[in-house]
């Protein structure tokens, strides 16, 4: 029998890692609360269970004698760390997983370790917000993901409404209010194994919707179009933040903003980047097999994070603002590489 690996999540974004594990000769056990999730159809052994059910997932791992456990989603990393520590499987620690899934704990940890942070305040439904006058702010649930409940606000009326809305998306009913950081946004894809962190690449992010207070990712470009000086500044701050949290034996996806005052870390997630960044863009631009490394690190094997080449890759998401332009480009059949303004 081939070695068994348990993958938490069977949505569309998990299909690439399931397929990668199968191509590596592993027996894939895939857990999801929906029997109809697309990844369940390609799993060797689909298991209908919530990816947040840590005791149920632990029992599944014990029963199947798995060699490793992984996820590409945010919330289940707490289950990964719990199972990892309980069974002695490679994973980030439970403390690290807790910090990486709690925006307030991250901000506090950064502040303690001299890492650039904006003003921030932890709030719940009873917090007096009247003292907050230095708009704009950004309001976020402390323990949600995928920008759910995140809103930029420019006055008190918007602030109170945004806090009430963000609380709906928070499992703990708490939100964090931060000073809004002006600057260009980037994400940083890394791996840390045996306490050694490697920056694989920096992705340039273009967003739309800020004028309405929301942030919808529109385009990802690799490598980011930045100077060597800015690349080093981002690398230095992200590496320092990863060390401050104590991240090890996992990938990280770090969102940062860069302005004249320096590099500000928005959030660190101890998982791979989504939106096709690590499944497609990073391998295309660097030759680094991010999914293969995720599986190897879950099995306790040495990962290969050395870039094989330096190419360009990008993804453009369709939206009302660019639909006609993208449609005309595709229909023209002129799909050869050119320089297009984005």
Coordinates of C-alpha atoms in Angstrom, one line a residue:
X1 CA 0.0 0.0 0.0
X2 CA 1.3 3.5 -0.9
X3 CA 1.9 6.0 1.9
X4 CA -1.3 7.8 2.9
X5 CA -1.7 11.6 3.1
X6 CA -4.8 13.4 4.5
X7 CA -5.8 16.6 2.6
X8 CA -8.2 18.9 4.3
X9 CA -10.6 20.5 1.8
X10 CA -12.0 19.4 -1.5
X11 CA -13.0 22.6 -3.2
X12 CA -11.9 23.7 -6.6
X13 CA -8.8 25.3 -5.3
X14 CA -7.7 22.1 -3.6
X15 CA -7.9 20.0 -6.8
X16 CA -4.3 20.8 -7.9
X17 CA -2.8 19.6 -4.6
X18 CA -4.9 16.4 -4.7
X19 CA -3.8 15.7 -8.2
X20 CA -0.2 16.5 -7.3
X21 CA -0.2 14.0 -4.4
X22 CA -1.7 11.3 -6.6
X23 CA 1.0 12.0 -9.2
X24 CA 3.6 11.5 -6.5
X25 CA 2.3 8.0 -5.8
X26 CA 0.5 8.8 -2.6
X27 CA -2.8 7.4 -1.4
X28 CA -5.0 10.5 -1.0
X29 CA -7.6 10.7 1.8
X30 CA -9.5 13.9 1.3
X31 CA -11.8 15.4 4.0
X32 CA -14.6 17.8 3.3
X33 CA -18.0 18.4 4.9
X34 CA -19.6 18.2 1.4
X35 CA -19.7 14.9 -0.3
X36 CA -20.3 16.8 -3.6
X37 CA -17.2 18.9 -3.4
X38 CA -15.2 18.5 -6.7
X39 CA -12.1 17.1 -5.0
X40 CA -14.0 14.3 -3.5
X41 CA -14.5 12.8 -6.9
X42 CA -10.8 12.3 -7.5
X43 CA -9.7 11.3 -4.0
X44 CA -8.7 7.7 -3.4
X45 CA -10.7 7.9 -0.2
X46 CA -13.2 10.7 0.3
X47 CA -14.2 11.3 3.9
X48 CA -17.3 13.4 4.7
X49 CA -16.3 15.4 7.8
X50 CA -15.8 19.0 8.6
X51 CA -12.2 20.2 8.2
X52 CA -12.6 22.0 11.5
X53 CA -13.5 18.9 13.4
X54 CA -10.1 18.4 15.0
X55 CA -11.0 15.2 17.0
X56 CA -12.7 13.6 14.0
X57 CA -9.7 14.5 11.8
X58 CA -7.3 13.1 14.4
X59 CA -9.3 9.8 14.6
X60 CA -9.2 9.6 10.8
X61 CA -5.4 10.0 10.8
X62 CA -5.0 7.4 13.5
X63 CA -7.3 4.9 11.8
X64 CA -5.5 5.3 8.4
X65 CA -2.0 5.6 9.8
X66 CA -1.3 8.6 7.6
X67 CA 2.2 9.8 6.9
X68 CA 1.2 13.4 6.7
X69 CA -1.6 15.9 6.8
X70 CA -2.0 19.2 4.9
X71 CA -4.3 21.9 3.8
X72 CA -4.3 24.9 1.4
X73 CA -6.9 26.8 3.3
X74 CA -6.7 29.2 6.3
X75 CA -8.9 28.0 9.1
X76 CA -7.9 24.3 9.0
X77 CA -4.3 25.1 9.9
X78 CA -5.3 24.9 13.5
X79 CA -6.5 21.3 12.9
X80 CA -3.2 20.6 11.1
X81 CA -1.1 21.8 14.0
X82 CA -3.3 19.9 16.6
X83 CA -3.0 16.6 14.7
X84 CA 0.7 17.3 14.0
X85 CA 1.6 17.9 17.6
X86 CA -0.6 15.0 18.8
X87 CA 0.8 12.4 16.4
X88 CA 4.3 13.8 15.9
X89 CA 3.7 14.6 12.2
X90 CA 5.5 17.6 10.6
X91 CA 3.6 20.8 11.0
X92 CA 3.6 24.3 12.3
X93 CA 3.1 24.5 16.1
X94 CA -0.4 25.1 17.6
X95 CA 0.8 28.4 18.9
X96 CA 1.9 29.5 15.4
X97 CA -1.3 28.3 13.9
X98 CA -3.3 30.3 16.4
X99 CA -1.3 33.5 15.7
X100 CA -1.6 33.0 12.0
X101 CA -5.4 32.7 12.1
X102 CA -5.9 35.7 14.4
X103 CA -5.2 39.2 13.0
X104 CA -5.1 40.8 16.4
X105 CA -2.5 38.3 17.8
X106 CA -0.4 38.9 14.8
X107 CA -0.5 42.7 15.2
X108 CA 0.4 42.3 18.9
X109 CA 3.3 40.0 18.1
X110 CA 4.7 42.3 15.5
X111 CA 4.5 45.3 17.8
X112 CA 6.3 43.4 20.5
X113 CA 9.1 42.6 18.1
X114 CA 9.7 46.0 16.5
X115 CA 8.0 45.2 13.2
X116 CA 6.2 48.0 11.4
X117 CA 2.6 48.1 12.4
X118 CA -0.2 50.7 12.0
X119 CA -2.4 51.9 14.8
X120 CA -4.7 49.0 15.8
X121 CA -7.5 48.4 18.2
X122 CA -9.4 45.2 19.2
X123 CA -13.2 45.7 19.4
X124 CA -16.4 43.9 20.0
X125 CA -20.1 44.9 19.8
X126 CA -19.8 46.9 23.1
X127 CA -16.6 48.9 22.3
X128 CA -16.9 52.7 22.4
X129 CA -15.8 53.8 18.9
X130 CA -16.2 57.6 19.4
X131 CA -12.5 58.1 20.2
X132 CA -11.5 57.0 16.7
X133 CA -11.2 60.1 14.6
X134 CA -8.1 59.6 12.4
X135 CA -9.8 58.3 9.3
X136 CA -9.5 56.3 7.1
X137 CA -9.5 53.0 9.0
X138 CA -9.7 49.4 7.8
X139 CA -12.1 47.1 9.7
X140 CA -11.5 43.3 9.7
X141 CA -12.9 40.3 11.6
X142 CA -9.9 39.0 13.6
X143 CA -10.5 35.3 12.5
X144 CA -11.9 35.3 9.0
X145 CA -10.3 35.0 5.6
X146 CA -10.8 35.8 1.9
X147 CA -11.5 39.5 2.7
X148 CA -14.9 38.6 4.2
X149 CA -16.1 41.5 6.3
X150 CA -13.2 43.7 5.4
X151 CA -14.0 47.3 4.8
X152 CA -12.3 50.7 4.5
X153 CA -14.2 53.4 6.2
X154 CA -13.8 57.2 6.0
X155 CA -16.2 58.4 8.7
X156 CA -17.9 57.4 12.0
X157 CA -21.2 56.3 10.4
X158 CA -19.3 53.9 8.0
X159 CA -17.1 52.8 10.9
X160 CA -20.0 51.6 13.2
X161 CA -21.7 49.9 10.2
X162 CA -18.5 48.2 9.2
X163 CA -17.8 46.9 12.7
X164 CA -21.3 45.4 13.0
X165 CA -20.9 43.8 9.6
X166 CA -17.4 42.4 10.4
X167 CA -18.6 40.9 13.6
X168 CA -21.0 38.7 11.6
X169 CA -17.9 37.0 10.0
X170 CA -16.0 36.6 13.2
X171 CA -16.2 33.3 15.0
X172 CA -15.1 35.1 18.2
X173 CA -17.3 38.1 17.6
X174 CA -14.3 40.3 17.6
X175 CA -12.9 42.7 15.0
X176 CA -9.7 44.7 14.6
X177 CA -9.6 48.4 13.5
X178 CA -6.4 49.6 11.9
X179 CA -5.2 52.8 10.4
X180 CA -5.4 52.4 6.6
X181 CA -1.9 52.0 5.1
X182 CA -1.4 53.8 1.8
X183 CA 0.9 52.1 -0.7
X184 CA 1.3 49.4 -3.3
X185 CA 0.4 45.9 -2.3
X186 CA 2.5 42.7 -2.8
X187 CA 2.4 39.2 -1.6
X188 CA 5.4 37.2 -0.6
X189 CA 5.6 33.4 -1.1
X190 CA 8.0 31.6 1.2
X191 CA 8.9 28.2 2.7
X192 CA 10.4 27.6 6.1
X193 CA 11.9 24.3 7.0
X194 CA 14.1 23.5 9.9
X195 CA 13.9 27.2 10.8
X196 CA 15.4 28.3 7.5
X197 CA 13.2 30.6 5.5
X198 CA 13.5 31.1 1.7
X199 CA 11.7 33.8 -0.2
X200 CA 10.5 32.1 -3.4
X201 CA 9.2 35.2 -5.1
X202 CA 7.3 38.5 -4.6
X203 CA 3.9 38.9 -6.4
X204 CA 2.6 42.3 -7.4
X205 CA -1.1 42.7 -6.7
X206 CA -3.5 45.0 -8.4
X207 CA -6.9 45.5 -6.7
X208 CA -10.1 47.3 -7.6
X209 CA -13.0 48.6 -5.5
X210 CA -11.0 50.7 -3.0
X211 CA -13.1 53.8 -3.9
X212 CA -16.1 51.9 -2.5
X213 CA -14.2 50.6 0.6
X214 CA -13.7 47.0 -0.7
X215 CA -10.6 45.3 -2.1
X216 CA -11.1 42.8 -5.0
X217 CA -7.9 41.3 -6.4
X218 CA -7.8 42.0 -10.1
X219 CA -4.3 41.0 -11.3
X220 CA -1.3 39.1 -10.0
X221 CA 2.1 39.6 -11.7
X222 CA 5.4 37.7 -11.1
X223 CA 8.0 38.8 -10.5
X224 CA 6.8 42.1 -8.9
X225 CA 8.0 45.2 -10.8
X226 CA 10.1 46.6 -8.0
X227 CA 13.7 47.7 -7.5
X228 CA 16.4 45.6 -5.9
X229 CA 16.3 47.9 -2.9
X230 CA 12.6 47.4 -2.4
X231 CA 13.0 43.6 -2.9
X232 CA 15.5 43.5 -0.1
X233 CA 13.4 45.7 2.2
X234 CA 10.4 43.4 1.7
X235 CA 12.5 40.3 2.2
X236 CA 14.0 41.6 5.4
X237 CA 10.8 42.6 7.0
X238 CA 8.9 39.4 6.1
X239 CA 11.8 37.2 7.2
X240 CA 11.9 39.1 10.5
X241 CA 8.1 38.7 11.0
X242 CA 8.2 35.0 10.2
X243 CA 11.0 34.5 12.9
X244 CA 9.0 36.6 15.4
X245 CA 6.0 34.4 15.1
X246 CA 8.1 31.2 15.2
X247 CA 6.9 29.8 11.9
X248 CA 8.5 26.5 10.9
X249 CA 7.7 23.4 8.7
X250 CA 5.2 25.2 6.5
X251 CA 4.8 27.7 3.6
X252 CA 3.7 31.2 4.2
X253 CA 1.8 33.7 2.1
X254 CA 2.4 37.2 3.4
X255 CA 0.6 40.3 2.2
X256 CA 2.5 43.6 2.5
X257 CA 2.3 47.2 1.5
X258 CA 5.2 49.4 0.5
X259 CA 5.4 53.1 0.8
X260 CA 7.9 55.9 1.6
X261 CA 7.9 55.0 5.3
X262 CA 8.9 51.4 4.6
X263 CA 7.3 47.9 4.5
X264 CA 4.1 47.2 6.4
X265 CA 2.9 43.6 6.8
X266 CA -0.8 43.3 6.4
X267 CA -1.1 39.6 7.3
X268 CA 0.8 36.4 7.3
X269 CA -1.0 33.1 6.6
X270 CA 0.9 29.8 7.2
X271 CA -0.4 28.3 3.9
X272 CA 0.2 28.6 0.2
X273 CA -1.1 31.6 -1.7
X274 CA -4.4 31.2 -3.4
X275 CA -5.9 32.7 -6.6
X276 CA -3.6 30.4 -8.7
X277 CA -0.4 32.1 -7.3
X278 CA 1.3 29.1 -6.0
X279 CA -0.4 26.4 -8.1
X280 CA 0.4 28.1 -11.4
X281 CA 2.2 31.5 -11.3
X282 CA 5.1 30.6 -9.0
X283 CA 6.0 27.4 -11.0
X284 CA 5.7 29.3 -14.3
X285 CA 7.9 32.2 -13.1
X286 CA 10.5 30.3 -11.0
X287 CA 10.2 26.6 -11.7
X288 CA 9.7 25.9 -8.0
X289 CA 7.1 23.2 -7.4
X290 CA 5.1 24.8 -4.6
X291 CA 2.5 22.0 -4.3
X292 CA 5.1 19.3 -4.5
X293 CA 7.0 21.0 -1.7
X294 CA 3.9 21.4 0.4
X295 CA 3.4 17.6 0.2
X296 CA 7.1 16.9 1.0
X297 CA 7.1 19.2 4.0
X298 CA 4.0 17.5 5.3
X299 CA 5.8 14.1 5.0
X300 CA 9.0 15.4 6.6
X301 CA 11.0 15.3 3.4
X302 CA 13.6 17.9 2.3
X303 CA 12.0 20.5 0.0
X304 CA 13.5 22.0 -3.1
X305 CA 13.1 25.8 -3.1
X306 CA 15.8 26.8 -5.5
X307 CA 14.6 28.8 -8.5
X308 CA 15.2 27.1 -11.8
X309 CA 14.7 30.2 -14.0
X310 CA 13.5 33.8 -13.9
X311 CA 10.5 34.2 -16.2
X312 CA 7.3 36.2 -16.0
X313 CA 3.7 35.1 -15.3
X314 CA 0.4 36.8 -14.5
X315 CA -3.3 36.1 -14.0
X316 CA -6.0 38.6 -14.9
X317 CA -9.4 38.1 -13.3
X318 CA -12.4 39.2 -15.3
X319 CA -14.6 42.0 -13.9
X320 CA -17.0 44.6 -15.2
X321 CA -14.1 47.1 -15.7
X322 CA -12.0 44.9 -18.0
X323 CA -14.4 42.4 -19.5
X324 CA -14.7 44.0 -22.9
X325 CA -11.0 44.5 -23.2
X326 CA -10.2 40.9 -22.2
X327 CA -13.0 39.5 -24.4
X328 CA -11.7 41.4 -27.5
X329 CA -8.2 40.2 -26.8
X330 CA -9.2 36.6 -26.5
X331 CA -11.5 36.7 -29.6
X332 CA -8.7 38.3 -31.6
X333 CA -6.8 35.0 -31.3
X334 CA -3.6 37.1 -30.8
X335 CA -2.4 35.2 -27.8
X336 CA 1.3 35.5 -28.4
X337 CA 3.2 37.2 -25.6
X338 CA 3.2 41.0 -25.9
X339 CA 3.4 43.9 -23.5
X340 CA 0.0 44.9 -22.3
X341 CA -0.7 47.7 -19.8
X342 CA -2.5 46.4 -16.7

